[in-house]
Structures are given as structure tokens and as C-alpha cells.
Amino acid sequence: MAEAAKKLEGAALTRLLSLVKTHTGITMEERKRDMLTARIKPRLRILGLESMEDYIDHLEQGKVEIQDFVNLVTTNETHFFRTQAVWDYFQNEYLPEWYKKNPDTILRIWSAAASTGEEAHSLGMACEEFRFKHPSFKYKVMGSDIDTEVLAKARSGVFRDRTLDELKNRHPTLVEKYFREQADGTFRISPVVSANLEFFQHNLHKAPPKGLMFDIVFLRNVLIYFNDQDQELVLSNMHRALKPEGMLILGESESLARHKAQFTFKKPLIYMKG
Ligand SMILES: C[S@@+](CC[C@H](N)C(=O)[O-])C[C@H]1O[C@@H](n2cnc3c(N)ncnc32)[C@H](O)[C@@H]1O
């Protein structure tokens, strides 16, 4: 490993970081070299390649490896109900206010960097809880990511280990209500929730999906991977995807302080279009 990492320097490192940028929009710093090497090394073995340079040549030559490369270089950490303040806002303020104004409309939500789906499934459970009190409430959660491997997990609706244990500790009644334990010890989301969820592959640097407009977009813990110029591009894509007065929700360490022209600050992490 140290040997391979040592070799990833100079021109090779520059080429690799440039491939990361081209295919994901992520601006990765040189100090991520060891992490990149560790993630790519198993691919060398699978592809029968000897060095990182061979792998970079392979990437530059053809499209076959590109999606695997994208899946390798993205960081997918996520949690159910991540950042309590956001969920307090969504459940106690946003949903009641939105429903009062739009009693006959379907609430359209976009989890725009969905990873393995914990955020989209949290949205589904929060909406189901709201629907319990307001049976005519309807919603649809679209989840997207650039990484096809995490999307497959999100679509499966099956969860285990760390994120599910966290959910059990924080919201045991939600696990009881919305998950079924399976023979292998994993937990599958109830069809009541999954019927309102849909996942698709999307690169945030590209134009938003045609014909879809959202009331609220969760764009959480992903802007941090982009440089200022690309953040601006992604934000203008979100602006296009939001309905008038639509809401944009960011991650803990993200803010629109440098880009606020298109959005109005409502409270920390929460912005309104316009
Ligand atoms: C750290 S996770 C955040 C997951 C979730 N939103 C949360 O806050 O818990 C970041 C996700 O952004 C995705 N991502 C990175 N670049 C992307 C791009 N250009 N377009 C779409 N998704 C991207 C990654 O694949 C990863 O799953």
C-alpha cells in the first residue's frame, strides 16, 4: 500500500485528481492521495493491472471502468434523521405550514445526494407520521446520487448495522412501525413508505431532471466536495428544480453565505428560493 501510495505523485496524481473532477465534479485535494490509493488498490487486483499509472491509463482510455471509479471515489457517509434541528423544522414547521397552504397537492421532495437512502427513508417515515394525523396528505420522495452502488442499496430498502442501530436507539418506535426484521437479521422498510420513494442516478452538475419540480430539496453534505464555482452551478440547478418559494436544506457544515443571491436565509441550514 505504502509503495502504491508513494508512486501516486506528480503527474499521475494530477491526472487522477483531474479524472475525479471530470467524472464526479468533486474537487479533491492532493492530501486525499492515500485515501484514493487505498480505495483504488483492490481494483488493480480485479483488473489485473500492476500500477496506478496503468489504472489511470485504463480510465483515460475507455468508459468501462468509469462508473466503478465514480462509486469508489465518492464518500457516502449518512444517517437516518441526520441533524435533529433539520427534522424538527421539517416535521413541526414545514409540513404543517405546507399542508395548510396546499391541502390538495402532492408534496414533492428531492433527496439530492441520497447515498444509501437513509435521508429519503427518514423523509418517508416523517411524512407517514404526518399522514397519520392528516390522512389525505400525499407525498413523493425522489432520491438521487451519482454513485450506482449506493443507489442499489437505497432502492433495496434493506438496512443493517451502524445506521439502523442508531435509528433503533434514537427512534425505536419508528423501527417497530416501519421496518420488518428479516431472517438474516437485516431490516426491510415497510411498503407503506417505499411506495412513495423512487431513486434515480443523477449528477448534480447536470441540469435537473426534466419535468420535475420540487417543493423542498435536501442537498445535504455534498456541496462541501465542490469548489466555489461548482457550488454556484449546483445551486443554480437546485434553484431551477425548486417551485416558487421552495425550500433548500443544507448539511451541518454548509452555508450559502457566499452564494445567497438566489436564496433567502430562513434559519441555519434552511433557505428559501428567491
Ligand atoms: C456524504 S454523502 C451525504 C448523504 C446525505 N445527503 C446525508 O447528508 O447524510 C454525499 C453523497 O453525495 C454524492 N455525490 C457526490 N458528488 C455527486 C454529484 N456530482 N452528483 C450527485 N451526487 C454526488 C456521493 O455519492 C454521496 O453519496
PDB file of C-alpha atoms and ligand atoms in Angstrom:
ATOM      1  CA  MET A   1       0.000   0.000   0.000  1.00  0.00           C
ATOM      2  CA  ALA A   2       2.702   2.487   1.045  1.00  0.00           C
ATOM      3  CA  GLU A   3       4.537   1.587  -2.175  1.00  0.00           C
ATOM      4  CA  ALA A   4       1.485   2.253  -4.353  1.00  0.00           C
ATOM      5  CA  ALA A   5       0.730   5.471  -2.444  1.00  0.00           C
ATOM      6  CA  LYS A   6       4.320   6.606  -2.869  1.00  0.00           C
ATOM      7  CA  LYS A   7       4.045   6.119  -6.601  1.00  0.00           C
ATOM      8  CA  LEU A   8       0.910   8.251  -6.841  1.00  0.00           C
ATOM      9  CA  GLU A   9       2.693  11.560  -7.140  1.00  0.00           C
ATOM     10  CA  GLY A  10       3.343  14.353  -9.578  1.00  0.00           C
ATOM     11  CA  ALA A  11       1.772  13.893 -12.996  1.00  0.00           C
ATOM     12  CA  ALA A  12      -0.038  10.658 -12.073  1.00  0.00           C
ATOM     13  CA  LEU A  13      -1.704  12.270  -9.065  1.00  0.00           C
ATOM     14  CA  THR A  14      -2.674  15.311 -11.142  1.00  0.00           C
ATOM     15  CA  ARG A  15      -4.207  13.064 -13.821  1.00  0.00           C
ATOM     16  CA  LEU A  16      -6.139  11.070 -11.237  1.00  0.00           C
ATOM     17  CA  LEU A  17      -7.499  14.162  -9.457  1.00  0.00           C
ATOM     18  CA  SER A  18      -8.487  15.554 -12.819  1.00  0.00           C
ATOM     19  CA  LEU A  19     -10.392  12.319 -13.606  1.00  0.00           C
ATOM     20  CA  VAL A  20     -12.185  12.627 -10.249  1.00  0.00           C
ATOM     21  CA  LYS A  21     -13.175  16.192 -11.139  1.00  0.00           C
ATOM     22  CA  THR A  22     -14.284  15.311 -14.674  1.00  0.00           C
ATOM     23  CA  HIS A  23     -16.472  12.381 -13.681  1.00  0.00           C
ATOM     24  CA  THR A  24     -17.918  13.497 -10.332  1.00  0.00           C
ATOM     25  CA  GLY A  25     -17.413  17.258 -10.125  1.00  0.00           C
ATOM     26  CA  ILE A  26     -15.591  16.652  -6.838  1.00  0.00           C
ATOM     27  CA  THR A  27     -12.570  18.862  -6.217  1.00  0.00           C
ATOM     28  CA  MET A  28     -10.256  16.530  -4.333  1.00  0.00           C
ATOM     29  CA  GLU A  29      -7.133  17.835  -2.671  1.00  0.00           C
ATOM     30  CA  GLU A  30      -3.727  16.184  -3.012  1.00  0.00           C
ATOM     31  CA  ARG A  31      -3.779  15.273   0.686  1.00  0.00           C
ATOM     32  CA  LYS A  32      -6.512  12.708  -0.162  1.00  0.00           C
ATOM     33  CA  ARG A  33      -3.886  10.732  -2.073  1.00  0.00           C
ATOM     34  CA  ASP A  34      -3.593   7.889   0.441  1.00  0.00           C
ATOM     35  CA  MET A  35      -7.356   7.523   0.752  1.00  0.00           C
ATOM     36  CA  LEU A  36      -7.684   7.411  -3.045  1.00  0.00           C
ATOM     37  CA  THR A  37      -4.906   4.852  -3.330  1.00  0.00           C
ATOM     38  CA  ALA A  38      -6.472   2.647  -0.665  1.00  0.00           C
ATOM     39  CA  ARG A  39      -9.840   2.732  -2.414  1.00  0.00           C
ATOM     40  CA  ILE A  40      -8.414   2.047  -5.878  1.00  0.00           C
ATOM     41  CA  LYS A  41      -5.914  -0.659  -4.951  1.00  0.00           C
ATOM     42  CA  PRO A  42      -8.465  -3.525  -4.915  1.00  0.00           C
ATOM     43  CA  ARG A  43      -9.497  -2.519  -8.468  1.00  0.00           C
ATOM     44  CA  LEU A  44      -5.907  -3.009  -9.673  1.00  0.00           C
ATOM     45  CA  ARG A  45      -6.071  -6.593  -8.485  1.00  0.00           C
ATOM     46  CA  ILE A  46      -9.504  -7.200 -10.043  1.00  0.00           C
ATOM     47  CA  LEU A  47      -8.440  -5.690 -13.376  1.00  0.00           C
ATOM     48  CA  GLY A  48      -5.028  -7.389 -13.346  1.00  0.00           C
ATOM     49  CA  LEU A  49      -3.195  -4.055 -13.537  1.00  0.00           C
ATOM     50  CA  GLU A  50       0.203  -3.503 -11.981  1.00  0.00           C
ATOM     51  CA  SER A  51       0.384   0.156 -11.110  1.00  0.00           C
ATOM     52  CA  MET A  52      -1.723   3.221 -10.501  1.00  0.00           C
ATOM     53  CA  GLU A  53      -0.418   4.602 -13.800  1.00  0.00           C
ATOM     54  CA  ASP A  54      -1.835   1.527 -15.573  1.00  0.00           C
ATOM     55  CA  TYR A  55      -5.167   2.156 -13.862  1.00  0.00           C
ATOM     56  CA  ILE A  56      -5.139   5.831 -14.863  1.00  0.00           C
ATOM     57  CA  ASP A  57      -4.345   4.852 -18.480  1.00  0.00           C
ATOM     58  CA  HIS A  58      -7.207   2.355 -18.321  1.00  0.00           C
ATOM     59  CA  LEU A  59      -9.578   5.070 -17.073  1.00  0.00           C
ATOM     60  CA  GLU A  60      -8.465   7.559 -19.692  1.00  0.00           C
ATOM     61  CA  GLN A  61      -8.858   5.029 -22.489  1.00  0.00           C
ATOM     62  CA  GLY A  62     -12.343   3.751 -22.041  1.00  0.00           C
ATOM     63  CA  LYS A  63     -15.674   4.154 -20.395  1.00  0.00           C
ATOM     64  CA  VAL A  64     -15.969   0.662 -18.907  1.00  0.00           C
ATOM     65  CA  GLU A  65     -14.317   1.452 -15.598  1.00  0.00           C
ATOM     66  CA  ILE A  66     -15.741   4.952 -15.157  1.00  0.00           C
ATOM     67  CA  GLN A  67     -18.831   4.069 -13.094  1.00  0.00           C
ATOM     68  CA  ASP A  68     -16.793   1.802 -10.774  1.00  0.00           C
ATOM     69  CA  PHE A  69     -14.319   4.661 -10.387  1.00  0.00           C
ATOM     70  CA  VAL A  70     -17.128   7.117  -9.551  1.00  0.00           C
ATOM     71  CA  ASN A  71     -18.506   4.659  -6.990  1.00  0.00           C
ATOM     72  CA  LEU A  72     -15.036   4.310  -5.453  1.00  0.00           C
ATOM     73  CA  VAL A  73     -14.178   7.968  -5.093  1.00  0.00           C
ATOM     74  CA  THR A  74     -17.423   9.225  -3.566  1.00  0.00           C
ATOM     75  CA  THR A  75     -17.795   9.425   0.212  1.00  0.00           C
ATOM     76  CA  ASN A  76     -21.195   8.107   1.218  1.00  0.00           C
ATOM     77  CA  GLU A  77     -21.480   8.584   4.967  1.00  0.00           C
ATOM     78  CA  THR A  78     -25.075   9.134   6.011  1.00  0.00           C
ATOM     79  CA  HIS A  79     -27.500   8.623   8.902  1.00  0.00           C
ATOM     80  CA  PHE A  80     -31.234   8.389   9.484  1.00  0.00           C
ATOM     81  CA  PHE A  81     -32.636  11.729  10.728  1.00  0.00           C
ATOM     82  CA  ARG A  82     -29.219  13.380  10.443  1.00  0.00           C
ATOM     83  CA  THR A  83     -29.071  16.740  12.283  1.00  0.00           C
ATOM     84  CA  GLN A  84     -32.049  16.867  14.636  1.00  0.00           C
ATOM     85  CA  ALA A  85     -32.715  20.614  14.076  1.00  0.00           C
ATOM     86  CA  VAL A  86     -33.475  19.967  10.408  1.00  0.00           C
ATOM     87  CA  TRP A  87     -36.020  17.273  11.260  1.00  0.00           C
ATOM     88  CA  ASP A  88     -37.607  19.415  13.994  1.00  0.00           C
ATOM     89  CA  TYR A  89     -38.085  22.094  11.349  1.00  0.00           C
ATOM     90  CA  PHE A  90     -39.368  19.654   8.710  1.00  0.00           C
ATOM     91  CA  GLN A  91     -41.855  17.867  10.968  1.00  0.00           C
ATOM     92  CA  ASN A  92     -43.032  20.663  13.262  1.00  0.00           C
ATOM     93  CA  GLU A  93     -42.943  23.694  10.961  1.00  0.00           C
ATOM     94  CA  TYR A  94     -42.560  22.842   7.300  1.00  0.00           C
ATOM     95  CA  LEU A  95     -45.103  20.008   6.920  1.00  0.00           C
ATOM     96  CA  PRO A  96     -47.979  21.678   8.852  1.00  0.00           C
ATOM     97  CA  GLU A  97     -47.437  25.027   7.076  1.00  0.00           C
ATOM     98  CA  TRP A  98     -47.076  23.467   3.637  1.00  0.00           C
ATOM     99  CA  TYR A  99     -50.168  21.288   4.082  1.00  0.00           C
ATOM    100  CA  LYS A 100     -52.262  24.223   5.268  1.00  0.00           C
ATOM    101  CA  LYS A 101     -51.426  26.081   2.044  1.00  0.00           C
ATOM    102  CA  ASN A 102     -51.577  23.017  -0.257  1.00  0.00           C
ATOM    103  CA  PRO A 103     -54.188  20.592   1.092  1.00  0.00           C
ATOM    104  CA  ASP A 104     -54.903  19.057  -2.332  1.00  0.00           C
ATOM    105  CA  THR A 105     -51.395  18.811  -3.770  1.00  0.00           C
ATOM    106  CA  ILE A 106     -48.732  16.094  -3.626  1.00  0.00           C
ATOM    107  CA  LEU A 107     -45.681  17.260  -1.666  1.00  0.00           C
ATOM    108  CA  ARG A 108     -42.631  16.660  -3.857  1.00  0.00           C
ATOM    109  CA  ILE A 109     -39.328  16.171  -2.048  1.00  0.00           C
ATOM    110  CA  TRP A 110     -35.862  15.624  -3.531  1.00  0.00           C
ATOM    111  CA  SER A 111     -33.103  13.961  -1.540  1.00  0.00           C
ATOM    112  CA  ALA A 112     -30.472  15.190  -3.981  1.00  0.00           C
ATOM    113  CA  ALA A 113     -27.389  13.340  -2.706  1.00  0.00           C
ATOM    114  CA  ALA A 114     -29.223  10.373  -1.281  1.00  0.00           C
ATOM    115  CA  SER A 115     -26.328   7.958  -0.739  1.00  0.00           C
ATOM    116  CA  THR A 116     -27.681   4.647   0.664  1.00  0.00           C
ATOM    117  CA  GLY A 117     -31.119   6.168   1.229  1.00  0.00           C
ATOM    118  CA  GLU A 118     -31.250   6.893   4.963  1.00  0.00           C
ATOM    119  CA  GLU A 119     -32.271  10.521   4.300  1.00  0.00           C
ATOM    120  CA  ALA A 120     -35.002   9.590   1.793  1.00  0.00           C
ATOM    121  CA  HIS A 121     -36.330   6.883   4.119  1.00  0.00           C
ATOM    122  CA  SER A 122     -36.302   9.338   7.049  1.00  0.00           C
ATOM    123  CA  LEU A 123     -38.360  11.695   4.886  1.00  0.00           C
ATOM    124  CA  GLY A 124     -40.743   8.852   4.080  1.00  0.00           C
ATOM    125  CA  MET A 125     -41.204   7.960   7.755  1.00  0.00           C
ATOM    126  CA  ALA A 126     -41.647  11.622   8.767  1.00  0.00           C
ATOM    127  CA  CYS A 127     -44.289  12.044   6.045  1.00  0.00           C
ATOM    128  CA  GLU A 128     -46.077   8.850   7.119  1.00  0.00           C
ATOM    129  CA  GLU A 129     -46.194  10.144  10.700  1.00  0.00           C
ATOM    130  CA  PHE A 130     -47.740  13.358   9.381  1.00  0.00           C
ATOM    131  CA  ARG A 131     -50.174  11.414   7.188  1.00  0.00           C
ATOM    132  CA  PHE A 132     -51.357   9.504  10.242  1.00  0.00           C
ATOM    133  CA  LYS A 133     -52.804  12.795  11.541  1.00  0.00           C
ATOM    134  CA  HIS A 134     -53.808  14.071   8.087  1.00  0.00           C
ATOM    135  CA  PRO A 135     -54.976  11.054   6.070  1.00  0.00           C
ATOM    136  CA  SER A 136     -55.463  12.986   2.818  1.00  0.00           C
ATOM    137  CA  PHE A 137     -51.830  14.206   2.801  1.00  0.00           C
ATOM    138  CA  LYS A 138     -49.840  12.836  -0.157  1.00  0.00           C
ATOM    139  CA  TYR A 139     -46.112  12.970  -0.810  1.00  0.00           C
ATOM    140  CA  LYS A 140     -43.419  11.652  -3.098  1.00  0.00           C
ATOM    141  CA  VAL A 141     -39.714  11.434  -2.242  1.00  0.00           C
ATOM    142  CA  MET A 142     -37.224  11.236  -5.110  1.00  0.00           C
ATOM    143  CA  GLY A 143     -33.701  10.228  -4.122  1.00  0.00           C
ATOM    144  CA  SER A 144     -30.722  10.594  -6.439  1.00  0.00           C
ATOM    145  CA  ASP A 145     -26.986  10.104  -6.347  1.00  0.00           C
ATOM    146  CA  ILE A 146     -24.130   9.828  -8.822  1.00  0.00           C
ATOM    147  CA  ASP A 147     -22.995   6.528  -7.241  1.00  0.00           C
ATOM    148  CA  THR A 148     -24.882   3.485  -8.572  1.00  0.00           C
ATOM    149  CA  GLU A 149     -23.731   1.159  -5.789  1.00  0.00           C
ATOM    150  CA  VAL A 150     -25.291   3.244  -3.020  1.00  0.00           C
ATOM    151  CA  LEU A 151     -28.420   3.736  -5.127  1.00  0.00           C
ATOM    152  CA  ALA A 152     -28.862  -0.047  -5.363  1.00  0.00           C
ATOM    153  CA  LYS A 153     -28.764  -0.218  -1.555  1.00  0.00           C
ATOM    154  CA  ALA A 154     -31.192   2.698  -1.263  1.00  0.00           C
ATOM    155  CA  ARG A 155     -33.614   1.015  -3.684  1.00  0.00           C
ATOM    156  CA  SER A 156     -33.472  -2.262  -1.767  1.00  0.00           C
ATOM    157  CA  GLY A 157     -34.900  -0.570   1.340  1.00  0.00           C
ATOM    158  CA  VAL A 158     -32.864  -3.005   3.433  1.00  0.00           C
ATOM    159  CA  PHE A 159     -30.747  -1.630   6.267  1.00  0.00           C
ATOM    160  CA  ARG A 160     -28.382  -3.097   8.808  1.00  0.00           C
ATOM    161  CA  ASP A 161     -25.501  -2.307  11.135  1.00  0.00           C
ATOM    162  CA  ARG A 162     -24.490   1.207  12.130  1.00  0.00           C
ATOM    163  CA  THR A 163     -27.242   3.381  10.672  1.00  0.00           C
ATOM    164  CA  LEU A 164     -30.030   1.030  11.701  1.00  0.00           C
ATOM    165  CA  ASP A 165     -28.607   0.626  15.229  1.00  0.00           C
ATOM    166  CA  GLU A 166     -28.541   4.419  15.539  1.00  0.00           C
ATOM    167  CA  LEU A 167     -32.166   4.591  14.430  1.00  0.00           C
ATOM    168  CA  LYS A 168     -33.150   1.868  16.926  1.00  0.00           C
ATOM    169  CA  ASN A 169     -31.519   3.874  19.721  1.00  0.00           C
ATOM    170  CA  ARG A 170     -32.955   7.224  18.733  1.00  0.00           C
ATOM    171  CA  HIS A 171     -36.398   6.237  17.388  1.00  0.00           C
ATOM    172  CA  PRO A 172     -37.285   2.683  18.479  1.00  0.00           C
ATOM    173  CA  THR A 173     -40.986   3.213  17.763  1.00  0.00           C
ATOM    174  CA  LEU A 174     -40.264   4.175  14.148  1.00  0.00           C
ATOM    175  CA  VAL A 175     -38.259   0.974  13.661  1.00  0.00           C
ATOM    176  CA  GLU A 176     -41.118  -1.012  15.141  1.00  0.00           C
ATOM    177  CA  LYS A 177     -43.669   0.728  12.951  1.00  0.00           C
ATOM    178  CA  TYR A 178     -41.875   0.978   9.623  1.00  0.00           C
ATOM    179  CA  PHE A 179     -39.379  -1.911   9.455  1.00  0.00           C
ATOM    180  CA  ARG A 180     -39.661  -5.688   9.417  1.00  0.00           C
ATOM    181  CA  GLU A 181     -36.758  -7.792  10.640  1.00  0.00           C
ATOM    182  CA  GLN A 182     -35.748 -10.441   8.110  1.00  0.00           C
ATOM    183  CA  ALA A 183     -34.357 -13.939   8.647  1.00  0.00           C
ATOM    184  CA  ASP A 184     -30.766 -12.705   8.097  1.00  0.00           C
ATOM    185  CA  GLY A 185     -31.081 -10.006  10.786  1.00  0.00           C
ATOM    186  CA  THR A 186     -31.436  -7.105   8.335  1.00  0.00           C
ATOM    187  CA  PHE A 187     -34.415  -4.752   8.421  1.00  0.00           C
ATOM    188  CA  ARG A 188     -36.648  -4.021   5.428  1.00  0.00           C
ATOM    189  CA  ILE A 189     -38.659  -0.810   5.111  1.00  0.00           C
ATOM    190  CA  SER A 190     -42.427  -1.182   5.028  1.00  0.00           C
ATOM    191  CA  PRO A 191     -44.099  -0.988   1.591  1.00  0.00           C
ATOM    192  CA  VAL A 192     -46.250   1.827   3.021  1.00  0.00           C
ATOM    193  CA  VAL A 193     -43.116   4.001   2.921  1.00  0.00           C
ATOM    194  CA  SER A 194     -41.331   2.513  -0.102  1.00  0.00           C
ATOM    195  CA  ALA A 195     -44.411   3.037  -2.301  1.00  0.00           C
ATOM    196  CA  ASN A 196     -43.701   6.783  -2.046  1.00  0.00           C
ATOM    197  CA  LEU A 197     -39.960   6.594  -2.699  1.00  0.00           C
ATOM    198  CA  GLU A 198     -38.122   6.477  -6.011  1.00  0.00           C
ATOM    199  CA  PHE A 199     -34.379   6.530  -6.700  1.00  0.00           C
ATOM    200  CA  PHE A 200     -32.514   7.551  -9.848  1.00  0.00           C
ATOM    201  CA  GLN A 201     -28.963   8.292 -10.884  1.00  0.00           C
ATOM    202  CA  HIS A 202     -28.178  11.965 -11.301  1.00  0.00           C
ATOM    203  CA  ASN A 203     -25.069  14.134 -11.387  1.00  0.00           C
ATOM    204  CA  LEU A 204     -25.799  17.396  -9.575  1.00  0.00           C
ATOM    205  CA  HIS A 205     -23.554  19.245 -12.014  1.00  0.00           C
ATOM    206  CA  LYS A 206     -26.003  18.451 -14.814  1.00  0.00           C
ATOM    207  CA  ALA A 207     -29.364  20.116 -15.483  1.00  0.00           C
ATOM    208  CA  PRO A 208     -32.044  18.944 -13.040  1.00  0.00           C
ATOM    209  CA  PRO A 209     -34.386  16.161 -14.176  1.00  0.00           C
ATOM    210  CA  LYS A 210     -36.781  17.429 -16.830  1.00  0.00           C
ATOM    211  CA  GLY A 211     -40.413  17.908 -15.879  1.00  0.00           C
ATOM    212  CA  LEU A 212     -39.824  17.526 -12.130  1.00  0.00           C
ATOM    213  CA  MET A 213     -40.291  20.483  -9.795  1.00  0.00           C
ATOM    214  CA  PHE A 214     -39.850  20.131  -6.055  1.00  0.00           C
ATOM    215  CA  ASP A 215     -41.342  21.820  -3.001  1.00  0.00           C
ATOM    216  CA  ILE A 216     -38.279  21.064  -0.907  1.00  0.00           C
ATOM    217  CA  VAL A 217     -34.787  19.829  -1.726  1.00  0.00           C
ATOM    218  CA  PHE A 218     -32.442  18.181   0.760  1.00  0.00           C
ATOM    219  CA  LEU A 219     -28.967  18.984  -0.591  1.00  0.00           C
ATOM    220  CA  ARG A 220     -27.057  17.843   2.431  1.00  0.00           C
ATOM    221  CA  ASN A 221     -23.368  17.154   2.983  1.00  0.00           C
ATOM    222  CA  VAL A 222     -22.445  17.237  -0.678  1.00  0.00           C
ATOM    223  CA  LEU A 223     -21.672  20.895  -1.524  1.00  0.00           C
ATOM    224  CA  ILE A 224     -18.582  20.539   0.682  1.00  0.00           C
ATOM    225  CA  TYR A 225     -16.989  18.350  -2.010  1.00  0.00           C
ATOM    226  CA  PHE A 226     -17.266  21.017  -4.723  1.00  0.00           C
ATOM    227  CA  ASN A 227     -15.244  24.178  -5.352  1.00  0.00           C
ATOM    228  CA  ASP A 228     -16.941  27.598  -5.164  1.00  0.00           C
ATOM    229  CA  GLN A 229     -17.635  27.810  -8.872  1.00  0.00           C
ATOM    230  CA  ASP A 230     -19.182  24.333  -8.972  1.00  0.00           C
ATOM    231  CA  GLN A 231     -21.222  25.037  -5.831  1.00  0.00           C
ATOM    232  CA  GLU A 232     -22.662  28.003  -7.724  1.00  0.00           C
ATOM    233  CA  LEU A 233     -23.545  25.734 -10.666  1.00  0.00           C
ATOM    234  CA  VAL A 234     -25.171  23.098  -8.440  1.00  0.00           C
ATOM    235  CA  LEU A 235     -27.109  25.781  -6.560  1.00  0.00           C
ATOM    236  CA  SER A 236     -28.456  27.262  -9.766  1.00  0.00           C
ATOM    237  CA  ASN A 237     -29.536  23.740 -10.791  1.00  0.00           C
ATOM    238  CA  MET A 238     -31.358  23.407  -7.444  1.00  0.00           C
ATOM    239  CA  HIS A 239     -32.931  26.821  -8.000  1.00  0.00           C
ATOM    240  CA  ARG A 240     -34.300  25.609 -11.342  1.00  0.00           C
ATOM    241  CA  ALA A 241     -35.658  22.421  -9.755  1.00  0.00           C
ATOM    242  CA  LEU A 242     -37.499  24.222  -6.951  1.00  0.00           C
ATOM    243  CA  LYS A 243     -41.032  25.580  -7.188  1.00  0.00           C
ATOM    244  CA  PRO A 244     -41.511  29.265  -6.266  1.00  0.00           C
ATOM    245  CA  GLU A 245     -40.807  29.685  -2.529  1.00  0.00           C
ATOM    246  CA  GLY A 246     -39.400  26.147  -2.470  1.00  0.00           C
ATOM    247  CA  MET A 247     -37.061  25.303   0.388  1.00  0.00           C
ATOM    248  CA  LEU A 248     -33.439  24.188   0.250  1.00  0.00           C
ATOM    249  CA  ILE A 249     -31.919  22.293   3.183  1.00  0.00           C
ATOM    250  CA  LEU A 250     -28.141  22.064   3.594  1.00  0.00           C
ATOM    251  CA  GLY A 251     -25.750  19.982   5.712  1.00  0.00           C
ATOM    252  CA  GLU A 252     -24.191  20.925   9.062  1.00  0.00           C
ATOM    253  CA  SER A 253     -21.019  22.449   7.683  1.00  0.00           C
ATOM    254  CA  GLU A 254     -22.570  24.091   4.644  1.00  0.00           C
ATOM    255  CA  SER A 255     -23.894  27.611   4.182  1.00  0.00           C
ATOM    256  CA  LEU A 256     -24.921  29.879   1.347  1.00  0.00           C
ATOM    257  CA  ALA A 257     -23.121  32.867   2.870  1.00  0.00           C
ATOM    258  CA  ARG A 258     -21.056  33.227  -0.305  1.00  0.00           C
ATOM    259  CA  HIS A 259     -23.883  32.392  -2.720  1.00  0.00           C
ATOM    260  CA  LYS A 260     -27.018  33.838  -1.188  1.00  0.00           C
ATOM    261  CA  ALA A 261     -28.201  35.793  -4.255  1.00  0.00           C
ATOM    262  CA  GLN A 262     -30.625  33.079  -5.367  1.00  0.00           C
ATOM    263  CA  PHE A 263     -31.887  32.024  -1.929  1.00  0.00           C
ATOM    264  CA  THR A 264     -33.126  33.744   1.230  1.00  0.00           C
ATOM    265  CA  PHE A 265     -31.782  32.639   4.597  1.00  0.00           C
ATOM    266  CA  LYS A 266     -34.579  31.361   6.866  1.00  0.00           C
ATOM    267  CA  LYS A 267     -32.633  29.722   9.676  1.00  0.00           C
ATOM    268  CA  PRO A 268     -29.317  27.878   9.907  1.00  0.00           C
ATOM    269  CA  LEU A 269     -29.158  25.276   7.081  1.00  0.00           C
ATOM    270  CA  ILE A 270     -32.591  26.312   5.772  1.00  0.00           C
ATOM    271  CA  TYR A 271     -33.074  28.597   2.755  1.00  0.00           C
ATOM    272  CA  MET A 272     -35.971  29.648   0.552  1.00  0.00           C
ATOM    273  CA  LYS A 273     -35.876  30.114  -3.216  1.00  0.00           C
ATOM    274  CA  GLY A 274     -35.985  33.803  -4.141  1.00  0.00           C
TER     275      GLY A 274
HETATM  276  C1  LIG B   1     -21.712  12.373   2.445  1.00  0.00           C
HETATM  277  S1  LIG B   1     -22.986  11.756   1.411  1.00  0.00           S
HETATM  278  C2  LIG B   1     -24.392  12.676   2.013  1.00  0.00           C
HETATM  279  C3  LIG B   1     -25.631  11.812   2.134  1.00  0.00           C
HETATM  280  C4  LIG B   1     -26.856  12.506   2.722  1.00  0.00           C
HETATM  281  N1  LIG B   1     -27.296  13.610   1.904  1.00  0.00           N
HETATM  282  C5  LIG B   1     -26.587  12.966   4.132  1.00  0.00           C
HETATM  283  O1  LIG B   1     -26.478  14.171   4.373  1.00  0.00           O
HETATM  284  O2  LIG B   1     -26.490  12.116   5.024  1.00  0.00           O
HETATM  285  C6  LIG B   1     -22.608  12.603  -0.126  1.00  0.00           C
HETATM  286  C7  LIG B   1     -23.217  11.923  -1.347  1.00  0.00           C
HETATM  287  O3  LIG B   1     -23.079  12.804  -2.466  1.00  0.00           O
HETATM  288  C8  LIG B   1     -22.873  12.019  -3.616  1.00  0.00           C
HETATM  289  N2  LIG B   1     -22.276  12.844  -4.680  1.00  0.00           N
HETATM  290  C9  LIG B   1     -21.006  13.307  -4.779  1.00  0.00           C
HETATM  291  N3  LIG B   1     -20.851  14.004  -5.908  1.00  0.00           N
HETATM  292  C10 LIG B   1     -22.045  13.997  -6.540  1.00  0.00           C
HETATM  293  C11 LIG B   1     -22.517  14.557  -7.760  1.00  0.00           C
HETATM  294  N4  LIG B   1     -21.718  15.264  -8.563  1.00  0.00           N
HETATM  295  N5  LIG B   1     -23.806  14.356  -8.092  1.00  0.00           N
HETATM  296  C12 LIG B   1     -24.628  13.626  -7.288  1.00  0.00           C
HETATM  297  N6  LIG B   1     -24.244  13.070  -6.126  1.00  0.00           N
HETATM  298  C13 LIG B   1     -22.963  13.257  -5.757  1.00  0.00           C
HETATM  299  C14 LIG B   1     -21.965  10.900  -3.131  1.00  0.00           C
HETATM  300  O4  LIG B   1     -22.013   9.772  -3.970  1.00  0.00           O
HETATM  301  C15 LIG B   1     -22.504  10.637  -1.721  1.00  0.00           C
HETATM  302  O5  LIG B   1     -23.387   9.545  -1.701  1.00  0.00           O
END
